[in-house]
Amino acid sequence: MQYQESELFYSDLFDELFPILRSITGPGLRQSYDIFSRYMPLTVQSIPTGTSVFDWTVPQEWHCNDAYLLDPDGQKVADMKRLNLEVVNYSEPVNSEIELEELQNHLYSLPELPNAIPYVTSYYKKRWGFCVSQNTRDKLKPGTYKAVIDSEFVDGHLDIAQTVLEGESKKEILLSSYLCHPSMANNEISGPLVLLGLYHRIKRWPQRRYSYRFALHPETIGSLGLLHLEGDYLKENLVSGLVINCMGGEPEELVFKHSRNDNGLLDKLLYHLNEHGFHHQNIPFSPLSGSDERQYNSPGFQFPVCCVSRCFHAGYSEYHTSLDDKENMGIKPILDSIDKLEKILIALEQTATFENKFPYGEPNLGKRGLYPTLSFFSKERVGQLEELNHIRMLLNYSDGKHDTIDIANLSGCSVVDMESAISKLEQQSVLEML
Amino acid sequence: MQYQESELFYSDLFDELFPILRSITGPGLRQSYDIFSRYMPLTVQSIPTGTSVFDWTVPQEWHCNDAYLLDPDGQKVADMKRLNLEVVNYSEPVNSEIELEELQNHLYSLPELPNAIPYVTSYYKKRWGFCVSQNTRDKLKPGTYKAVIDSEFVDGHLDIAQTVLEGESKKEILLSSYLCHPSMANNEISGPLVLLGLYHRIKRWPQRRYSYRFALHPETIGSLGLLHLEGDYLKENLVSGLVINCMGGEPEELVFKHSRNDNGLLDKLLYHLNEHGFHHQNIPFSPLSGSDERQYNSPGFQFPVCCVSRCFHAGYSEYHTSLDDKENMGIKPILDSIDKLEKILIALEQTATFENKFPYGEPNLGKRGLYPTLSFFSKERVGQLEELNHIRMLLNYSDGKHDTIDIANLSGCSVVDMESAISKLEQQSVLEML
Amino acid sequence: MQYQESELFYSDLFDELFPILRSITGPGLRQSYDIFSRYMPLTVQSIPTGTSVFDWTVPQEWHCNDAYLLDPDGQKVADMKRLNLEVVNYSEPVNSEIELEELQNHLYSLPELPNAIPYVTSYYKKRWGFCVSQNTRDKLKPGTYKAVIDSEFVDGHLDIAQTVLEGESKKEILLSSYLCHPSMANNEISGPLVLLGLYHRIKRWPQRRYSYRFALHPETIGSLGLLHLEGDYLKENLVSGLVINCMGGEPEELVFKHSRNDNGLLDKLLYHLNEHGFHHQNIPFSPLSGSDERQYNSPGFQFPVCCVSRCFHAGYSEYHTSLDDKENMGIKPILDSIDKLEKILIALEQTATFENKFPYGEPNLGKRGLYPTLSFFSKERVGQLEELNHIRMLLNYSDGKHDTIDIANLSGCSVVDMESAISKLEQQSVLEML
């Protein structure tokens, strides 16, 4: 199968990824990276078990071969091989007979969603358990159950996958998504699929002002791992970042959760574009919910990393349950998301701070062919000056303090509208990007 | 008599203080300090006559043994021993017969308040005079009067009384009031009474984050004297200050005149609390009226010192007259003021800037018992997160730039509501006060 | 003829200046300077042809002795001696017969104003041409025309004329206008006339806090030339500047285009005065239209130079045509402009940042005769404190950060109202200008 931006390709890729038992470490995660590696040149870096990652320690890998729960009649009440959410992720091994009453302490279900099987994890404290629907749980009869979890904890690695598309500048845009949830669709597979699509779109651009880093990793510990590996480099070079997740579902508009200090170039652009025909929502940062943007925006980093989704920030009822499936996610919204995000990134390419190399007075534009050599204020001639006006605004305000968004705002237009004027002044070496 | 926070105690103390002939220097002031010293451990510092205090010079002490004015019939028109307002404070000695016409130049009365005897002073220019009601003045008959003022100016001191309740930090809160007016109630004795009450309240707190300085001194020259003695120390250590006066009278609400730059911790807290159920008024600084806060807020110091009163800033008709008496002031408002101010100071104790000692990513709260080790998004569990949300807000924003008021504002609650989260994070050494 | 601020004087001066064939260089410009030199002591500095002036090069001088266009019947279609707009300014020499069809490439007219002859220039590219009314052009018959332009380009100078009225401080206010257009009235002669009037008004002031520089020069290349000569000095000393043009015409109110960063003292004053009884319009900077303020406000200088006119910024239909004549301009508005601008500059003299030399506490005003030595709060006495209140505001806020406009705003009055308090405090050496 070759990469193709088609519903069929994305649907097949989804189907291959969905059933894999992923966790924050281990074989399911690596298998998922391998699949993506067929379509983009990922480099995987591995941080050994026991390594300190800021205030955290890389845990042992969790390898789980089988997990099931038999009722007194020998029927499978839960079975990881049927649906991998049915075992609590990172469960310790168990193989024992247990009375229903005691078993209840190891069962998780949602009274508010009686058909759904919840997704439960216990990465940093040893326990075991099974997840079942409330309906199933209500029908369990008293008696002796058999709980089997054939898992082990082994020294291994935390694996982080990345690739970079280089641009004219080392200044970079970080695009990241996470892989660690087992069989969930919107809140798992949608993000990496969109990341893959963006990789192919951006690779095709004839010119890239910025470099683009694409990262896949488990949530939380994975973004901390990425910061462990690349934090210093990003401190120097990160222009803006975007955590991509929950890109499927019904909502039409993308929702951008801004960065903590709301001061990145992307933050600013997102507001600007909304005043010039783009339609998305902008919501403020909060550390109370969300995903990896919380790590990037922690007080020690304060990186200008936003988070985009369609429905994540408002919450949705299928969140972290078996109801978050392919039908709930949809393939069409994935393709639509790739399209919308590319448009924003193209606008971001026009967004920079330039220096006017001839700042003392107005440069002589006539000798550069940028201004009429004849001064004649007829109605007809005055009407032809739109691009010249963009040029004048760019020259006057390219003082190192105003970026092109500021100048576009002062001009009452979008940065996209100024593209041609920017490019002419750059070609004439009158403007130089800072 | 032992200190007691009761109406009886405060009423008796008032009665003892009221008749003393105070001025900005001299025996009446020292006698008043002695009375307060019975109930709080005041240290008195004395600045000798003739000392330069910034642009001022400490004047000689004024000692006045007697002062009266006899009409042509030998009746006492004014008598300091009847009411000490009747002599112009700091009058030079006189003992002479004088015709009514010339005497008028030495009489002060208020046409707008014909029953009131005004309070008049002439500290820095030698003159003498008597204060009478307009009614009395209108009835004076022509003839020869006898004016006797048995006063003298002697080299002595400007006396400043202070005590400090130490806290965990040397950073301190200044609470000050003035003693210099003779028999006036609201605009004199109410302030020191409230100061005494606050001393006893704050002394009882199990823990004090800040140190608290309590100061009594004459108005203007006294606060300049305090700045002369403690200005450099306060420059280093003052967090906020409060001049306390006119704490009696009818108005229910306290009125806080903010500091000049409106940038002290108390300034900020006063606005914050008003949005979270406290009821007081906040008015801006002005150098045009008020009391000692004008000295603290002068351009050379710009100390964040506010001023609190019930009616001072709006003005009241009894101001600086014999009508400002115990009935006009009341004892109940004194006790109420102590209560209201203590509540605000308790909130101030929660107001500080902390540093998150684990700023790179989110700290691992699970291993500290501050976060559930099981990730399971059921409705029931999500509902129990209020304190955890406070913890997350404190962690993300404790970056040295946001104080707890900022974080409470971002959280939509009061600093008082965050007390428990702050304390847990401090106990775990995750937060450290800056 | 001696200088006189009268309609007659200004009318005669206008008539002498109007017919001169000016350009950005050459004899017409120098002749115009000579006329102004009779009434103000101008110093002319000359920058040689070929000198680099920032991104520009000083061009050769254009000397034009004659220019006319004969139709096939030998009638003069255009004639520089009749109206000097009829030759394209800076035309290269020509002396040839030419068919109408080809001639059209060298003719300029305005379909939208069929009676007007446009003003056209080609300073930096060699071409030749004639300007005619559209009505004339429409009637031209086919045939052979004779085009004669007896011009030459000679090495010479760019001439800049200036004079300075010195004040107590080297800090200066720049007042500039341009001389380069041939026979046009409002957009040429009105500005220098107002500049001359202001020179005489300011010269008569008994005291000048600031120095005032008066500059005349051609537009664009001339202000660049002034910056070439004085840029470094102005960087040190310029407080604010004002480009003066189009001061005639019908509009009552002056329109001030503010400086780019809107942060000069004059910028601030113009807003302040409008809240205190002055009536003018304030509009923001733009590099898209206007005059020499664009050079002063270019990113390398960012000088706080505003531009004043009556109608320039909104545009007017006679602009750059033969319709911009004496009748259109009027002489009365010139005198009115002098008056209005002087009032604003008088207010600017009150606008400065002072330092209180006694910043620690309130200075003892009593000993300086600025405050009553008797403290007696009667209604009558409290009513007499307005100037004392200005004094207190000036003392408290003269901290190097607040200028007198800030203090006047805090006091709810105009800087003009504070004149007396400022002057008393300066006389007492309590305030010192920074």
Short mmCIF file of N, CA, C and O in Angstrom, two decimals, chain B residues 52-97:
data_model
loop_
_atom_site.label_atom_id
_atom_site.label_comp_id
_atom_site.label_asym_id
_atom_site.label_seq_id
_atom_site.Cartn_x
_atom_site.Cartn_y
_atom_site.Cartn_z
N SER B 52 17.19 67.31 61.50
CA SER B 52 16.57 67.38 60.17
C SER B 52 15.90 66.06 59.85
O SER B 52 16.53 65.00 59.93
N VAL B 53 14.67 66.14 59.49
CA VAL B 53 13.92 64.97 59.06
C VAL B 53 13.44 65.28 57.65
O VAL B 53 12.45 65.97 57.47
N PHE B 54 14.25 64.81 56.67
CA PHE B 54 14.00 65.17 55.28
C PHE B 54 13.94 66.70 55.16
O PHE B 54 14.85 67.38 55.60
N ASP B 55 12.87 67.24 54.61
CA ASP B 55 12.80 68.69 54.40
C ASP B 55 12.33 69.43 55.66
O ASP B 55 12.16 70.64 55.63
N TRP B 56 12.13 68.71 56.75
CA TRP B 56 11.57 69.30 57.96
C TRP B 56 12.62 69.29 59.08
O TRP B 56 13.63 68.62 59.00
N THR B 57 12.31 70.05 60.16
CA THR B 57 13.16 70.06 61.34
C THR B 57 12.28 69.73 62.55
O THR B 57 11.18 70.29 62.69
N VAL B 58 12.75 68.82 63.40
CA VAL B 58 11.96 68.48 64.59
C VAL B 58 11.82 69.74 65.44
O VAL B 58 12.82 70.35 65.82
N PRO B 59 10.58 70.17 65.73
CA PRO B 59 10.38 71.41 66.48
C PRO B 59 10.65 71.20 67.98
O PRO B 59 10.81 70.08 68.45
N GLN B 60 10.72 72.30 68.69
CA GLN B 60 10.76 72.21 70.15
C GLN B 60 9.46 71.61 70.64
O GLN B 60 8.42 71.69 69.98
N GLU B 61 9.52 71.04 71.85
CA GLU B 61 8.28 70.55 72.46
C GLU B 61 7.45 71.73 72.95
O GLU B 61 7.98 72.77 73.33
N TRP B 62 6.15 71.52 72.92
CA TRP B 62 5.22 72.54 73.45
C TRP B 62 4.67 72.03 74.77
O TRP B 62 4.06 70.96 74.82
N HIS B 63 4.95 72.76 75.81
CA HIS B 63 4.40 72.41 77.13
C HIS B 63 3.42 73.51 77.50
O HIS B 63 3.78 74.68 77.55
N CYS B 64 2.20 73.16 77.75
CA CYS B 64 1.18 74.17 78.04
C CYS B 64 0.50 73.82 79.37
O CYS B 64 -0.15 72.78 79.49
N ASN B 65 0.71 74.69 80.35
CA ASN B 65 0.18 74.40 81.69
C ASN B 65 -1.22 74.93 81.90
O ASN B 65 -2.03 74.33 82.60
N ASP B 66 -1.51 76.06 81.28
CA ASP B 66 -2.83 76.64 81.45
C ASP B 66 -3.08 77.61 80.30
O ASP B 66 -2.13 78.11 79.67
N ALA B 67 -4.35 77.84 80.02
CA ALA B 67 -4.71 78.80 78.98
C ALA B 67 -6.16 79.16 79.18
O ALA B 67 -7.02 78.27 79.28
N TYR B 68 -6.44 80.43 79.32
CA TYR B 68 -7.84 80.88 79.44
C TYR B 68 -7.97 82.30 78.98
O TYR B 68 -6.98 83.04 78.86
N LEU B 69 -9.20 82.66 78.70
CA LEU B 69 -9.51 83.99 78.21
C LEU B 69 -10.66 84.54 79.06
O LEU B 69 -11.72 83.89 79.16
N LEU B 70 -10.43 85.70 79.70
CA LEU B 70 -11.46 86.29 80.56
C LEU B 70 -12.11 87.46 79.85
O LEU B 70 -11.43 88.28 79.23
N ASP B 71 -13.45 87.54 79.93
CA ASP B 71 -14.13 88.68 79.32
C ASP B 71 -14.09 89.88 80.27
O ASP B 71 -13.56 89.77 81.39
N PRO B 72 -14.58 91.01 79.84
CA PRO B 72 -14.47 92.20 80.69
C PRO B 72 -15.09 91.98 82.08
O PRO B 72 -14.69 92.62 83.06
N ASP B 73 -16.03 91.02 82.18
CA ASP B 73 -16.64 90.74 83.48
C ASP B 73 -15.87 89.68 84.26
O ASP B 73 -16.32 89.22 85.32
N GLY B 74 -14.79 89.20 83.71
CA GLY B 74 -14.01 88.18 84.40
C GLY B 74 -14.54 86.76 84.19
O GLY B 74 -14.07 85.81 84.81
N GLN B 75 -15.49 86.60 83.26
CA GLN B 75 -16.00 85.27 82.95
C GLN B 75 -15.05 84.56 81.98
O GLN B 75 -14.51 85.20 81.07
N LYS B 76 -14.91 83.24 82.16
CA LYS B 76 -14.01 82.50 81.26
C LYS B 76 -14.70 82.25 79.91
O LYS B 76 -15.64 81.46 79.81
N VAL B 77 -14.24 82.91 78.90
CA VAL B 77 -14.75 82.73 77.53
C VAL B 77 -14.15 81.45 76.94
O VAL B 77 -14.82 80.70 76.23
N ALA B 78 -12.90 81.21 77.23
CA ALA B 78 -12.23 79.98 76.77
C ALA B 78 -11.38 79.48 77.93
O ALA B 78 -10.87 80.28 78.71
N ASP B 79 -11.27 78.16 78.02
CA ASP B 79 -10.52 77.60 79.15
C ASP B 79 -10.00 76.22 78.74
O ASP B 79 -10.79 75.28 78.58
N MET B 80 -8.72 76.12 78.58
CA MET B 80 -8.11 74.85 78.18
C MET B 80 -8.44 73.71 79.14
O MET B 80 -8.54 72.56 78.74
N LYS B 81 -8.65 74.04 80.41
CA LYS B 81 -8.89 72.97 81.39
C LYS B 81 -10.30 72.42 81.29
O LYS B 81 -10.57 71.29 81.72
N ARG B 82 -11.18 73.20 80.68
CA ARG B 82 -12.56 72.75 80.43
C ARG B 82 -12.55 71.85 79.18
O ARG B 82 -13.10 70.76 79.17
N LEU B 83 -11.93 72.35 78.13
CA LEU B 83 -11.83 71.58 76.89
C LEU B 83 -10.54 72.00 76.20
O LEU B 83 -10.35 73.17 75.88
N ASN B 84 -9.65 71.03 76.01
CA ASN B 84 -8.32 71.45 75.57
C ASN B 84 -8.26 71.95 74.13
O ASN B 84 -7.23 72.48 73.69
N LEU B 85 -9.35 71.80 73.36
CA LEU B 85 -9.38 72.41 72.01
C LEU B 85 -9.42 73.92 72.07
O LEU B 85 -9.22 74.60 71.07
N GLU B 86 -9.78 74.47 73.27
CA GLU B 86 -10.05 75.91 73.31
C GLU B 86 -8.79 76.77 73.18
O GLU B 86 -8.89 77.97 72.96
N VAL B 87 -7.62 76.15 73.34
CA VAL B 87 -6.40 76.91 73.05
C VAL B 87 -5.83 76.43 71.71
O VAL B 87 -5.88 75.23 71.40
N VAL B 88 -5.37 77.37 70.90
CA VAL B 88 -4.72 76.98 69.65
C VAL B 88 -3.48 76.17 70.01
O VAL B 88 -2.64 76.63 70.80
N ASN B 89 -3.40 74.96 69.45
CA ASN B 89 -2.32 74.04 69.77
C ASN B 89 -1.00 74.65 69.31
O ASN B 89 -0.88 75.14 68.18
N TYR B 90 0.01 74.60 70.20
CA TYR B 90 1.33 75.22 69.97
C TYR B 90 1.29 76.75 70.10
O TYR B 90 2.17 77.45 69.54
N SER B 91 0.31 77.28 70.86
CA SER B 91 0.29 78.74 71.09
C SER B 91 1.53 79.16 71.86
O SER B 91 1.97 78.48 72.79
N GLU B 92 2.06 80.34 71.51
CA GLU B 92 3.16 80.91 72.30
C GLU B 92 2.56 81.52 73.57
O GLU B 92 1.36 81.77 73.65
N PRO B 93 3.39 81.77 74.59
CA PRO B 93 2.85 82.31 75.84
C PRO B 93 2.33 83.73 75.65
O PRO B 93 2.84 84.49 74.83
N VAL B 94 1.30 84.04 76.39
CA VAL B 94 0.77 85.40 76.39
C VAL B 94 0.19 85.65 77.78
O VAL B 94 -0.27 84.71 78.45
N ASN B 95 0.25 86.86 78.21
CA ASN B 95 -0.39 87.25 79.46
C ASN B 95 -0.62 88.74 79.37
O ASN B 95 0.21 89.54 79.73
N SER B 96 -1.80 89.11 78.80
CA SER B 96 -1.98 90.53 78.56
C SER B 96 -3.45 90.89 78.46
O SER B 96 -4.31 90.02 78.24
N GLU B 97 -3.71 92.16 78.62
CA GLU B 97 -5.04 92.68 78.46
C GLU B 97 -5.16 93.16 77.02
O GLU B 97 -4.22 93.72 76.46
#
